[in-house]
Amino acid sequence: MRSFSDSYRAAGVDIEAGYQGVQLMKRDVERTFIPGVVSDLGGFGGLFAPALSGMKEPVLVSGTDGVGTKLRIAQLLDKHDTVGIDCVAMCVNDIICCGAKPLFFLDYIAIGKNDPKKVAAIVSGVAEGCVESGCALIGGETAEHPGMMAADDYDLAGFSVGLVDKPQIIDQKKMQAGDVILGLPSSGIHSNGYSLVRKIFNVEHANLNLYSNELGETLGEALLTPTKLYVKPVLAALEAAEIHGVSHITGGGFFENVPRSIPDGLCAKIEKASLKTPPIFKMLASMGSVPEHDMFNTYNMGVGMTVIVSKETAGAALDALHANRCAAYPIGEVISGEEKVSLC
């Protein structure tokens, strides 16, 4: 018997649209499957059997996050196939900070009215992020919220689990003065500070499709550029060099995130002049009269991740990062001090 409910549909929830969405996204989901995936799409739980041979003490590492109000830009532009990359990146980029390899990912979409094609477009971005990170999309949920959200509204969040051998967890206690700080370039604003972005650019009334000579693209394209994924480059650097700390530069910018990888008694001295800052940040600061401190305390300013490496192996780390299409470069060094981060 076909599953349907006219009563539920009259209340605003179309379960048949949900089934259609699953069929539309199936091909994208399946292209993320890696060894270890046990279940197919549609079960009550996603099953994954990790390969543990050779590991002394396997440790699971989890991370969860969402895309935030950047989704409003996607809604205004009616472009939904990139925000899924943001969702994956915000989770797996956190997991990699301790040296773990992401294994699998699950997404959650809350939407005012289920539009199967829109949901499939969102999930296509999630799948793309998973493929680029080498992890599997093994499940998810789409929930229709009539009466709580406008029909065109949706929110997107996700959850990822990774694996690392306990002896291989990045040990910040090995950090010492003289270690080199590498900056891994961001692709732009990533997925943080968009409440301020939307206020400064007045996005509800701005022409997001207007080409900007300063940006070299439209404002909408610049604001919707997906978050860069750092999993494969950082894993390669971990194999090649002695890494003492990794920080994902998200909300809170440099002042909140860099100290999370710095032990007491040491300070990350970062040379501001060395940073390769994209023009979108200069535009934000200028149009919004945002003080420099607030910019560095809100945005990544062109550096989406910092990697702290021993001076002796910094060259090997750079080679590994460059070989994995990450144009990393030195942005400072570790010094003695109690401040944890200093921008000079």
mmCIF file of N, CA and C in Angstrom, residues 6-89:
data_model
loop_
_atom_site.group_PDB
_atom_site.id
_atom_site.type_symbol
_atom_site.label_atom_id
_atom_site.label_comp_id
_atom_site.label_asym_id
_atom_site.label_seq_id
_atom_site.Cartn_x
_atom_site.Cartn_y
_atom_site.Cartn_z
ATOM 1 N N ASP A 6 -3.555 12.390 3.577
ATOM 2 C CA ASP A 6 -4.216 13.630 3.182
ATOM 3 C C ASP A 6 -4.389 14.560 4.379
ATOM 4 N N SER A 7 -4.629 13.983 5.563
ATOM 5 C CA SER A 7 -4.820 14.792 6.772
ATOM 6 C C SER A 7 -3.545 15.545 7.135
ATOM 7 N N TYR A 8 -2.411 14.834 7.060
ATOM 8 C CA TYR A 8 -1.127 15.460 7.385
ATOM 9 C C TYR A 8 -0.784 16.534 6.358
ATOM 10 N N ARG A 9 -1.117 16.261 5.077
ATOM 11 C CA ARG A 9 -0.859 17.241 4.030
ATOM 12 C C ARG A 9 -1.693 18.497 4.255
ATOM 13 N N ALA A 10 -2.915 18.334 4.707
ATOM 14 C CA ALA A 10 -3.790 19.475 4.983
ATOM 15 C C ALA A 10 -3.241 20.328 6.122
ATOM 16 N N ALA A 11 -2.457 19.699 7.002
ATOM 17 C CA ALA A 11 -1.837 20.433 8.109
ATOM 18 C C ALA A 11 -0.533 21.096 7.692
ATOM 19 N N GLY A 12 -0.078 20.824 6.451
ATOM 20 C CA GLY A 12 1.109 21.501 5.929
ATOM 21 C C GLY A 12 2.320 20.627 5.719
ATOM 22 N N VAL A 13 2.189 19.312 5.979
ATOM 23 C CA VAL A 13 3.336 18.413 5.823
ATOM 24 C C VAL A 13 3.032 17.395 4.737
ATOM 25 N N ASP A 14 3.874 17.364 3.707
ATOM 26 C CA ASP A 14 3.674 16.461 2.575
ATOM 27 C C ASP A 14 4.734 15.364 2.630
ATOM 28 N N ILE A 15 4.366 14.199 3.176
ATOM 29 C CA ILE A 15 5.345 13.129 3.314
ATOM 30 C C ILE A 15 5.757 12.563 1.962
ATOM 31 N N GLU A 16 4.885 12.663 0.974
ATOM 32 C CA GLU A 16 5.234 12.177 -0.367
ATOM 33 C C GLU A 16 6.332 13.031 -0.988
ATOM 34 N N ALA A 17 6.337 14.348 -0.692
ATOM 35 C CA ALA A 17 7.414 15.215 -1.170
ATOM 36 C C ALA A 17 8.745 14.787 -0.556
ATOM 37 N N GLY A 18 8.686 14.327 0.688
ATOM 38 C CA GLY A 18 9.887 13.816 1.344
ATOM 39 C C GLY A 18 10.442 12.606 0.636
ATOM 40 N N TYR A 19 9.566 11.679 0.256
ATOM 41 C CA TYR A 19 10.006 10.483 -0.472
ATOM 42 C C TYR A 19 10.630 10.869 -1.815
ATOM 43 N N GLN A 20 10.017 11.855 -2.494
ATOM 44 C CA GLN A 20 10.544 12.297 -3.780
ATOM 45 C C GLN A 20 11.936 12.899 -3.617
ATOM 46 N N GLY A 21 12.104 13.683 -2.534
ATOM 47 C CA GLY A 21 13.409 14.287 -2.261
ATOM 48 C C GLY A 21 14.495 13.241 -2.068
ATOM 49 N N VAL A 22 14.163 12.162 -1.368
ATOM 50 C CA VAL A 22 15.129 11.086 -1.143
ATOM 51 C C VAL A 22 15.565 10.474 -2.469
ATOM 52 N N GLN A 23 14.629 10.270 -3.360
ATOM 53 C CA GLN A 23 14.970 9.695 -4.666
ATOM 54 C C GLN A 23 15.857 10.628 -5.479
ATOM 55 N N LEU A 24 15.578 11.932 -5.397
ATOM 56 C CA LEU A 24 16.366 12.897 -6.164
ATOM 57 C C LEU A 24 17.799 13.008 -5.655
ATOM 58 N N MET A 25 17.989 12.811 -4.336
ATOM 59 C CA MET A 25 19.319 12.988 -3.764
ATOM 60 C C MET A 25 20.129 11.692 -3.743
ATOM 61 N N LYS A 26 19.511 10.569 -4.084
ATOM 62 C CA LYS A 26 20.149 9.276 -3.900
ATOM 63 C C LYS A 26 21.485 9.164 -4.626
ATOM 64 N N ARG A 27 21.544 9.629 -5.876
ATOM 65 C CA ARG A 27 22.778 9.504 -6.644
ATOM 66 C C ARG A 27 23.907 10.310 -6.009
ATOM 67 N N ASP A 28 23.597 11.533 -5.538
ATOM 68 C CA ASP A 28 24.621 12.349 -4.888
ATOM 69 C C ASP A 28 25.125 11.684 -3.614
ATOM 70 N N VAL A 29 24.217 11.127 -2.830
ATOM 71 C CA VAL A 29 24.612 10.466 -1.585
ATOM 72 C C VAL A 29 25.514 9.278 -1.882
ATOM 73 N N GLU A 30 25.155 8.478 -2.861
ATOM 74 C CA GLU A 30 25.910 7.259 -3.150
ATOM 75 C C GLU A 30 27.333 7.540 -3.627
ATOM 76 N N ARG A 31 27.561 8.701 -4.235
ATOM 77 C CA ARG A 31 28.921 8.985 -4.695
ATOM 78 C C ARG A 31 29.859 9.336 -3.540
ATOM 79 N N THR A 32 29.323 9.494 -2.327
ATOM 80 C CA THR A 32 30.171 9.747 -1.156
ATOM 81 C C THR A 32 30.603 8.451 -0.476
ATOM 82 N N PHE A 33 30.006 7.330 -0.855
ATOM 83 C CA PHE A 33 30.261 6.082 -0.137
ATOM 84 C C PHE A 33 31.726 5.668 -0.258
ATOM 85 N N ILE A 34 32.313 5.339 0.877
ATOM 86 C CA ILE A 34 33.698 4.902 0.964
ATOM 87 C C ILE A 34 33.723 3.561 1.676
ATOM 88 N N PRO A 35 34.853 2.837 1.631
ATOM 89 C CA PRO A 35 34.926 1.583 2.389
ATOM 90 C C PRO A 35 34.567 1.810 3.857
ATOM 91 N N GLY A 36 33.703 0.984 4.375
ATOM 92 C CA GLY A 36 33.222 1.156 5.742
ATOM 93 C C GLY A 36 31.731 1.408 5.808
ATOM 94 N N VAL A 37 31.166 1.933 4.704
ATOM 95 C CA VAL A 37 29.722 2.167 4.676
ATOM 96 C C VAL A 37 29.000 0.820 4.619
ATOM 97 N N VAL A 38 28.090 0.609 5.571
ATOM 98 C CA VAL A 38 27.372 -0.663 5.669
ATOM 99 C C VAL A 38 25.932 -0.515 5.209
ATOM 100 N N SER A 39 25.314 0.606 5.542
ATOM 101 C CA SER A 39 23.890 0.790 5.264
ATOM 102 C C SER A 39 23.652 1.542 3.974
ATOM 103 N N ASP A 40 22.456 1.406 3.436
ATOM 104 C CA ASP A 40 22.018 2.165 2.269
ATOM 105 C C ASP A 40 21.137 3.313 2.756
ATOM 106 N N LEU A 41 20.807 4.229 1.859
ATOM 107 C CA LEU A 41 19.970 5.373 2.210
ATOM 108 C C LEU A 41 18.557 4.909 2.555
ATOM 109 N N GLY A 42 18.002 5.427 3.636
ATOM 110 C CA GLY A 42 16.619 5.133 3.971
ATOM 111 C C GLY A 42 16.412 4.343 5.241
ATOM 112 N N GLY A 43 17.475 3.890 5.870
ATOM 113 C CA GLY A 43 17.327 3.153 7.121
ATOM 114 C C GLY A 43 17.103 4.088 8.298
ATOM 115 N N PHE A 44 16.872 3.506 9.467
ATOM 116 C CA PHE A 44 16.659 4.317 10.672
ATOM 117 C C PHE A 44 17.967 4.873 11.224
ATOM 118 N N GLY A 45 19.066 4.233 10.889
ATOM 119 C CA GLY A 45 20.368 4.704 11.340
ATOM 120 C C GLY A 45 21.405 4.438 10.271
ATOM 121 N N GLY A 46 22.409 5.297 10.202
ATOM 122 C CA GLY A 46 23.501 5.094 9.253
ATOM 123 C C GLY A 46 24.552 4.193 9.871
ATOM 124 N N LEU A 47 24.944 3.151 9.178
ATOM 125 C CA LEU A 47 25.895 2.174 9.701
ATOM 126 C C LEU A 47 27.253 2.353 9.048
ATOM 127 N N PHE A 48 28.301 2.310 9.872
ATOM 128 C CA PHE A 48 29.656 2.464 9.359
ATOM 129 C C PHE A 48 30.592 1.579 10.164
ATOM 130 N N ALA A 49 31.412 0.785 9.468
ATOM 131 C CA ALA A 49 32.374 -0.107 10.119
ATOM 132 C C ALA A 49 33.784 0.411 9.858
ATOM 133 N N PRO A 50 34.381 1.117 10.824
ATOM 134 C CA PRO A 50 35.710 1.698 10.595
ATOM 135 C C PRO A 50 36.805 0.634 10.573
ATOM 136 N N ALA A 51 37.838 0.875 9.793
ATOM 137 C CA ALA A 51 39.001 -0.011 9.761
ATOM 138 C C ALA A 51 39.926 0.360 10.918
ATOM 139 N N LEU A 52 40.090 -0.542 11.861
ATOM 140 C CA LEU A 52 40.855 -0.259 13.071
ATOM 141 C C LEU A 52 42.198 -0.973 13.122
ATOM 142 N N SER A 53 42.490 -1.792 12.112
ATOM 143 C CA SER A 53 43.739 -2.548 12.146
ATOM 144 C C SER A 53 44.936 -1.602 12.128
ATOM 145 N N GLY A 54 45.912 -1.912 12.959
ATOM 146 C CA GLY A 54 47.110 -1.085 13.048
ATOM 147 C C GLY A 54 47.004 0.032 14.053
ATOM 148 N N MET A 55 45.806 0.258 14.593
ATOM 149 C CA MET A 55 45.632 1.308 15.591
ATOM 150 C C MET A 55 45.834 0.749 17.000
ATOM 151 N N LYS A 56 46.535 1.503 17.830
ATOM 152 C CA LYS A 56 46.764 1.089 19.211
ATOM 153 C C LYS A 56 45.561 1.411 20.092
ATOM 154 N N GLU A 57 45.088 2.647 20.001
ATOM 155 C CA GLU A 57 43.944 3.094 20.812
ATOM 156 C C GLU A 57 43.039 3.981 19.954
ATOM 157 N N PRO A 58 42.126 3.384 19.196
ATOM 158 C CA PRO A 58 41.247 4.192 18.350
ATOM 159 C C PRO A 58 40.367 5.139 19.181
ATOM 160 N N VAL A 59 40.323 6.376 18.755
ATOM 161 C CA VAL A 59 39.518 7.395 19.449
ATOM 162 C C VAL A 59 38.567 8.027 18.438
ATOM 163 N N LEU A 60 37.273 8.051 18.776
ATOM 164 C CA LEU A 60 36.294 8.731 17.937
ATOM 165 C C LEU A 60 36.271 10.218 18.276
ATOM 166 N N VAL A 61 36.169 11.054 17.258
ATOM 167 C CA VAL A 61 36.113 12.507 17.426
ATOM 168 C C VAL A 61 34.875 13.009 16.700
ATOM 169 N N SER A 62 34.050 13.787 17.373
ATOM 170 C CA SER A 62 32.796 14.247 16.761
ATOM 171 C C SER A 62 32.758 15.764 16.672
ATOM 172 N N GLY A 63 31.985 16.245 15.725
ATOM 173 C CA GLY A 63 31.812 17.684 15.571
ATOM 174 C C GLY A 63 30.460 17.990 14.960
ATOM 175 N N THR A 64 29.844 19.063 15.403
ATOM 176 C CA THR A 64 28.538 19.455 14.872
ATOM 177 C C THR A 64 28.483 20.969 14.702
ATOM 178 N N ASP A 65 27.783 21.428 13.673
ATOM 179 C CA ASP A 65 27.676 22.863 13.417
ATOM 180 C C ASP A 65 26.619 23.087 12.340
ATOM 181 N N GLY A 66 26.347 24.343 12.063
ATOM 182 C CA GLY A 66 25.407 24.704 11.013
ATOM 183 C C GLY A 66 26.012 25.761 10.119
ATOM 184 N N VAL A 67 25.211 26.276 9.211
ATOM 185 C CA VAL A 67 25.681 27.287 8.273
ATOM 186 C C VAL A 67 25.343 28.695 8.754
ATOM 187 N N GLY A 68 24.345 28.810 9.618
ATOM 188 C CA GLY A 68 23.984 30.110 10.152
ATOM 189 C C GLY A 68 23.245 30.980 9.154
ATOM 190 N N THR A 69 23.334 32.294 9.346
ATOM 191 C CA THR A 69 22.521 33.204 8.541
ATOM 192 C C THR A 69 23.095 33.452 7.148
ATOM 193 N N LYS A 70 24.186 32.793 6.809
ATOM 194 C CA LYS A 70 24.635 32.783 5.415
ATOM 195 C C LYS A 70 23.548 32.182 4.529
ATOM 196 N N LEU A 71 22.713 31.331 5.117
ATOM 197 C CA LEU A 71 21.621 30.720 4.368
ATOM 198 C C LEU A 71 20.681 31.765 3.782
ATOM 199 N N ARG A 72 20.606 32.928 4.421
ATOM 200 C CA ARG A 72 19.725 33.968 3.897
ATOM 201 C C ARG A 72 20.209 34.443 2.530
ATOM 202 N N ILE A 73 21.523 34.462 2.317
ATOM 203 C CA ILE A 73 22.053 34.850 1.008
ATOM 204 C C ILE A 73 21.622 33.824 -0.038
ATOM 205 N N ALA A 74 21.706 32.541 0.321
ATOM 206 C CA ALA A 74 21.286 31.483 -0.599
ATOM 207 C C ALA A 74 19.811 31.614 -0.945
ATOM 208 N N GLN A 75 18.999 31.970 0.052
ATOM 209 C CA GLN A 75 17.563 32.115 -0.182
ATOM 210 C C GLN A 75 17.271 33.312 -1.075
ATOM 211 N N LEU A 76 17.976 34.414 -0.853
ATOM 212 C CA LEU A 76 17.757 35.610 -1.668
ATOM 213 C C LEU A 76 18.182 35.381 -3.113
ATOM 214 N N LEU A 77 19.229 34.599 -3.323
ATOM 215 C CA LEU A 77 19.726 34.321 -4.672
ATOM 216 C C LEU A 77 19.077 33.089 -5.288
ATOM 217 N N ASP A 78 18.301 32.375 -4.479
ATOM 218 C CA ASP A 78 17.681 31.117 -4.915
ATOM 219 C C ASP A 78 18.743 30.163 -5.476
ATOM 220 N N LYS A 79 19.842 30.070 -4.760
ATOM 221 C CA LYS A 79 20.949 29.176 -5.123
ATOM 222 C C LYS A 79 21.290 28.343 -3.894
ATOM 223 N N HIS A 80 21.077 27.049 -3.978
ATOM 224 C CA HIS A 80 21.131 26.214 -2.777
ATOM 225 C C HIS A 80 22.123 25.055 -2.863
ATOM 226 N N ASP A 81 22.936 25.015 -3.914
ATOM 227 C CA ASP A 81 23.804 23.858 -4.118
ATOM 228 C C ASP A 81 25.215 24.015 -3.551
ATOM 229 N N THR A 82 25.479 25.113 -2.812
ATOM 230 C CA THR A 82 26.812 25.289 -2.217
ATOM 231 C C THR A 82 26.797 25.318 -0.698
ATOM 232 N N VAL A 83 25.663 25.654 -0.089
ATOM 233 C CA VAL A 83 25.639 25.794 1.367
ATOM 234 C C VAL A 83 25.886 24.460 2.074
ATOM 235 N N GLY A 84 25.616 23.354 1.389
ATOM 236 C CA GLY A 84 25.925 22.052 1.970
ATOM 237 C C GLY A 84 27.417 21.865 2.165
ATOM 238 N N ILE A 85 28.220 22.452 1.260
ATOM 239 C CA ILE A 85 29.679 22.403 1.430
ATOM 240 C C ILE A 85 30.062 23.127 2.715
ATOM 241 N N ASP A 86 29.448 24.286 2.946
ATOM 242 C CA ASP A 86 29.702 25.032 4.186
ATOM 243 C C ASP A 86 29.409 24.171 5.406
ATOM 244 N N CYS A 87 28.284 23.480 5.366
ATOM 245 C CA CYS A 87 27.857 22.685 6.516
ATOM 246 C C CYS A 87 28.878 21.592 6.831
ATOM 247 N N VAL A 88 29.333 20.898 5.801
ATOM 248 C CA VAL A 88 30.340 19.854 5.999
ATOM 249 C C VAL A 88 31.642 20.468 6.512
ATOM 250 N N ALA A 89 32.063 21.558 5.885
ATOM 251 C CA ALA A 89 33.341 22.173 6.248
ATOM 252 C C ALA A 89 33.376 22.627 7.698
#
